[in-house]
PDB file of C-alpha atoms in Angstrom:
ATOM      1  CA  MET A  87       0.437   0.094   0.331  1.00 93.00           C
ATOM      2  CA  LYS A  88       1.401   3.232  -1.042  1.00 96.00           C
ATOM      3  CA  LEU A  89       1.278   6.271   1.530  1.00 97.00           C
ATOM      4  CA  ASP A  90       1.630  10.665   0.248  1.00 97.00           C
ATOM      5  CA  PRO A  91       3.611  11.550   3.335  1.00 96.00           C
ATOM      6  CA  LYS A  92       2.367  15.490   3.413  1.00 97.00           C
ATOM      7  CA  ALA A  93      -1.310  13.130   3.701  1.00 98.00           C
ATOM      8  CA  ARG A  94      -3.592  12.821   6.334  1.00 98.00           C
ATOM      9  CA  TYR A  95      -6.326  10.423   6.393  1.00 98.00           C
ATOM     10  CA  ALA A  96      -9.713   9.381   7.104  1.00 98.00           C
ATOM     11  CA  GLU A  97     -11.173   5.715   8.415  1.00 97.00           C
ATOM     12  CA  SER A  98     -13.443   6.098   5.376  1.00 97.00           C
ATOM     13  CA  HIS A  99     -10.347   5.914   3.190  1.00 98.00           C
ATOM     14  CA  GLU A 100      -9.923   9.836   1.626  1.00 98.00           C
ATOM     15  CA  TRP A 101      -6.589  11.804   1.725  1.00 98.00           C
ATOM     16  CA  ALA A 102      -6.094  15.541   2.054  1.00 98.00           C
ATOM     17  CA  ARG A 103      -2.969  16.973   1.735  1.00 98.00           C
ATOM     18  CA  PRO A 104      -2.444  20.682   1.879  1.00 98.00           C
ATOM     19  CA  ASP A 105      -1.608  23.144  -0.756  1.00 97.00           C
ATOM     20  CA  GLY A 106      -1.227  26.512   0.213  1.00 96.00           C
ATOM     21  CA  ASP A 107      -4.436  27.675   1.758  1.00 96.00           C
ATOM     22  CA  GLU A 108      -6.775  25.027  -0.064  1.00 98.00           C
ATOM     23  CA  PHE A 109      -6.248  21.030  -0.024  1.00 98.00           C
ATOM     24  CA  VAL A 110      -6.117  18.368  -2.592  1.00 98.00           C
ATOM     25  CA  CYS A 111      -8.050  15.231  -1.935  1.00 98.00           C
ATOM     26  CA  GLY A 112      -8.552  12.226  -3.523  1.00 98.00           C
ATOM     27  CA  ILE A 113      -9.266   8.735  -2.417  1.00 98.00           C
ATOM     28  CA  THR A 114      -6.082   6.115  -0.746  1.00 98.00           C
ATOM     29  CA  ASP A 115      -3.991   3.512  -2.631  1.00 98.00           C
ATOM     30  CA  HIS A 116      -5.976   1.086  -0.727  1.00 97.00           C
ATOM     31  CA  ALA A 117      -9.284   2.225  -1.636  1.00 97.00           C
ATOM     32  CA  GLN A 118      -8.651   2.019  -5.407  1.00 97.00           C
ATOM     33  CA  GLU A 119      -6.743  -1.375  -4.927  1.00 95.00           C
ATOM     34  CA  SER A 120      -9.840  -2.627  -3.387  1.00 95.00           C
ATOM     35  CA  LEU A 121     -12.187  -1.416  -5.902  1.00 95.00           C
ATOM     36  CA  SER A 122     -10.166  -1.827  -8.565  1.00 95.00           C
ATOM     37  CA  ASP A 123     -10.786  -0.505 -12.079  1.00 97.00           C
ATOM     38  CA  VAL A 124     -12.498   2.654 -11.883  1.00 98.00           C
ATOM     39  CA  VAL A 125     -14.770   3.276 -14.709  1.00 98.00           C
ATOM     40  CA  TYR A 126     -16.525   6.256 -13.716  1.00 98.00           C
ATOM     41  CA  VAL A 127     -16.112   9.047 -11.296  1.00 98.00           C
ATOM     42  CA  GLU A 128     -19.066  11.572  -9.766  1.00 98.00           C
ATOM     43  CA  LEU A 129     -17.513  14.929  -8.187  1.00 98.00           C
ATOM     44  CA  PRO A 130     -19.040  18.119  -7.491  1.00 98.00           C
ATOM     45  CA  GLU A 131     -19.654  21.941  -8.775  1.00 98.00           C
ATOM     46  CA  VAL A 132     -17.223  24.379  -8.073  1.00 98.00           C
ATOM     47  CA  GLY A 133     -17.857  26.240  -5.528  1.00 98.00           C
ATOM     48  CA  ASP A 134     -20.481  23.840  -3.714  1.00 98.00           C
ATOM     49  CA  THR A 135     -19.881  23.396   0.043  1.00 98.00           C
ATOM     50  CA  PHE A 136     -19.649  19.985   2.215  1.00 98.00           C
ATOM     51  CA  ALA A 137     -19.147  19.624   6.253  1.00 98.00           C
ATOM     52  CA  LYS A 138     -16.461  17.638   7.407  1.00 97.00           C
ATOM     53  CA  GLY A 139     -17.853  13.966   6.790  1.00 97.00           C
ATOM     54  CA  ASP A 140     -19.896  14.716   3.660  1.00 98.00           C
ATOM     55  CA  THR A 141     -20.219  12.738   0.727  1.00 98.00           C
ATOM     56  CA  PHE A 142     -18.429  14.609  -2.204  1.00 98.00           C
ATOM     57  CA  GLY A 143     -18.817  12.397  -4.959  1.00 98.00           C
ATOM     58  CA  VAL A 144     -18.873   8.312  -5.994  1.00 98.00           C
ATOM     59  CA  VAL A 145     -16.143   6.390  -7.795  1.00 98.00           C
ATOM     60  CA  GLU A 146     -17.716   3.382  -9.961  1.00 97.00           C
ATOM     61  CA  SER A 147     -15.529   0.208 -10.353  1.00 96.00           C
ATOM     62  CA  VAL A 148     -16.197  -2.791 -12.104  1.00 93.00           C
ATOM     63  CA  LYS A 149     -16.854  -4.090  -8.745  1.00 89.00           C
ATOM     64  CA  ALA A 150     -18.796  -1.700  -6.981  1.00 91.00           C
ATOM     65  CA  ALA A 151     -20.087   2.019  -6.403  1.00 95.00           C
ATOM     66  CA  SER A 152     -18.603   3.980  -3.416  1.00 97.00           C
ATOM     67  CA  ASP A 153     -19.627   7.311  -1.406  1.00 98.00           C
ATOM     68  CA  VAL A 154     -15.957   9.551  -1.642  1.00 98.00           C
ATOM     69  CA  TYR A 155     -16.789  11.601   2.257  1.00 98.00           C
ATOM     70  CA  LEU A 156     -14.772  15.015   2.121  1.00 98.00           C
ATOM     71  CA  PRO A 157     -12.224  14.365   5.559  1.00 98.00           C
ATOM     72  CA  LEU A 158     -12.815  18.236   6.350  1.00 97.00           C
ATOM     73  CA  GLY A 159     -15.238  20.821   5.904  1.00 98.00           C
ATOM     74  CA  GLY A 160     -15.004  23.093   2.962  1.00 98.00           C
ATOM     75  CA  GLU A 161     -15.811  24.629  -0.414  1.00 98.00           C
ATOM     76  CA  ILE A 162     -14.824  23.249  -3.776  1.00 98.00           C
ATOM     77  CA  THR A 163     -12.378  25.477  -5.564  1.00 98.00           C
ATOM     78  CA  ALA A 164     -11.537  22.752  -8.290  1.00 98.00           C
ATOM     79  CA  VAL A 165     -12.295  19.548  -9.862  1.00 98.00           C
ATOM     80  CA  ASN A 166      -9.691  17.099 -11.877  1.00 98.00           C
ATOM     81  CA  GLU A 167     -12.162  17.233 -14.980  1.00 98.00           C
ATOM     82  CA  THR A 168      -9.450  14.665 -16.365  1.00 98.00           C
ATOM     83  CA  LEU A 169     -11.152  11.851 -14.528  1.00 98.00           C
ATOM     84  CA  GLU A 170     -14.334  12.181 -16.907  1.00 96.00           C
ATOM     85  CA  ASP A 171     -12.201  10.509 -19.737  1.00 97.00           C
ATOM     86  CA  THR A 172      -9.679   8.916 -17.926  1.00 98.00           C
ATOM     87  CA  PRO A 173     -10.857   7.461 -14.619  1.00 98.00           C
ATOM     88  CA  GLU A 174      -8.596   4.808 -14.401  1.00 97.00           C
ATOM     89  CA  LEU A 175      -5.806   7.603 -13.076  1.00 98.00           C
ATOM     90  CA  VAL A 176      -7.880   6.952  -9.321  1.00 98.00           C
ATOM     91  CA  ASN A 177      -6.088   3.346  -9.866  1.00 97.00           C
ATOM     92  CA  GLN A 178      -2.812   4.422 -11.782  1.00 97.00           C
ATOM     93  CA  ASP A 179      -1.680   7.060  -9.309  1.00 98.00           C
ATOM     94  CA  PRO A 180      -4.182   8.423  -6.776  1.00 98.00           C
ATOM     95  CA  TYR A 181      -1.956  10.963  -5.034  1.00 98.00           C
ATOM     96  CA  GLY A 182      -0.810  12.560  -7.975  1.00 98.00           C
ATOM     97  CA  GLU A 183      -2.832  12.795 -11.691  1.00 98.00           C
ATOM     98  CA  GLY A 184      -5.364  10.629  -9.798  1.00 98.00           C
ATOM     99  CA  TRP A 185      -6.474  13.785  -7.312  1.00 98.00           C
ATOM    100  CA  MET A 186     -10.120  14.360  -7.274  1.00 98.00           C
ATOM    101  CA  ILE A 187     -11.609  17.763  -5.746  1.00 98.00           C
ATOM    102  CA  ARG A 188      -9.424  20.803  -4.637  1.00 98.00           C
ATOM    103  CA  PHE A 189     -10.950  22.729  -1.553  1.00 98.00           C
ATOM    104  CA  ARG A 190     -10.846  25.762   1.169  1.00 98.00           C
ATOM    105  CA  PRO A 191     -10.977  24.242   4.314  1.00 98.00           C
ATOM    106  CA  SER A 192     -14.026  25.875   6.254  1.00 97.00           C
ATOM    107  CA  ASP A 193     -11.501  24.640   9.567  1.00 97.00           C
ATOM    108  CA  PRO A 194      -8.075  24.048   8.940  1.00 95.00           C
ATOM    109  CA  GLY A 195      -7.475  22.556  12.152  1.00 96.00           C
ATOM    110  CA  GLU A 196      -9.708  19.355  11.341  1.00 97.00           C
ATOM    111  CA  PHE A 197      -6.378  18.062   9.455  1.00 97.00           C
ATOM    112  CA  ASP A 198      -4.954  17.460  12.741  1.00 96.00           C
ATOM    113  CA  GLY A 199      -7.718  14.993  13.507  1.00 97.00           C
ATOM    114  CA  LEU A 200      -6.911  13.076  10.174  1.00 98.00           C
ATOM    115  CA  MET A 201      -4.648   9.885  10.711  1.00 98.00           C
ATOM    116  CA  ASP A 202      -0.855  10.525   9.153  1.00 98.00           C
ATOM    117  CA  GLY A 203       0.005   7.736   7.485  1.00 97.00           C
ATOM    118  CA  GLY A 204       1.262   5.143  10.318  1.00 97.00           C
ATOM    119  CA  ALA A 205      -1.952   5.166  11.558  1.00 98.00           C
ATOM    120  CA  TYR A 206      -3.541   4.698   8.607  1.00 98.00           C
ATOM    121  CA  GLU A 207      -1.783   1.509   7.884  1.00 97.00           C
ATOM    122  CA  THR A 208      -2.369   0.599  11.725  1.00 98.00           C
ATOM    123  CA  PHE A 209      -6.309   1.128  10.922  1.00 98.00           C
ATOM    124  CA  VAL A 210      -5.849  -0.652   7.446  1.00 98.00           C
ATOM    125  CA  ALA A 211      -4.767  -3.409   8.994  1.00 97.00           C
ATOM    126  CA  GLU A 212      -7.093  -3.907  11.966  1.00 96.00           C
ATOM    127  CA  GLU A 213      -9.741  -3.081   9.796  1.00 93.00           C
ATOM    128  CA  GLU A 214      -8.645  -6.249   7.519  1.00 88.00           C
ATOM    129  CA  GLY A 215      -7.403  -8.856  10.177  1.00 84.00           C
TER     130      GLY A 215
END
């Protein structure tokens, strides 16, 4: 399982990484691996506002459809439109080209409540164990 050392992780298997006064977000390597081949990604509109834990999108794979939850509350400032035509980027590069949204957090302090890489690895091991 790959991790991004600059990101923090939610129990619902999303990651958030600070980038200036915004955050970038997507699903984790573990999540994309569990879903297998991603065939469709539904993302919110720029300007939409969500609370921490709200559903902001859907990822569909050959196996299942899964809601995607915002790890911190905030306003969407950009969506990765490339995923409309190439949703497989979520599988190939979940922390890079497969990012889903950028958002401006309503409370940047919520980031501190997310798991770091080591805690997320332990969480996944316990969840599977």
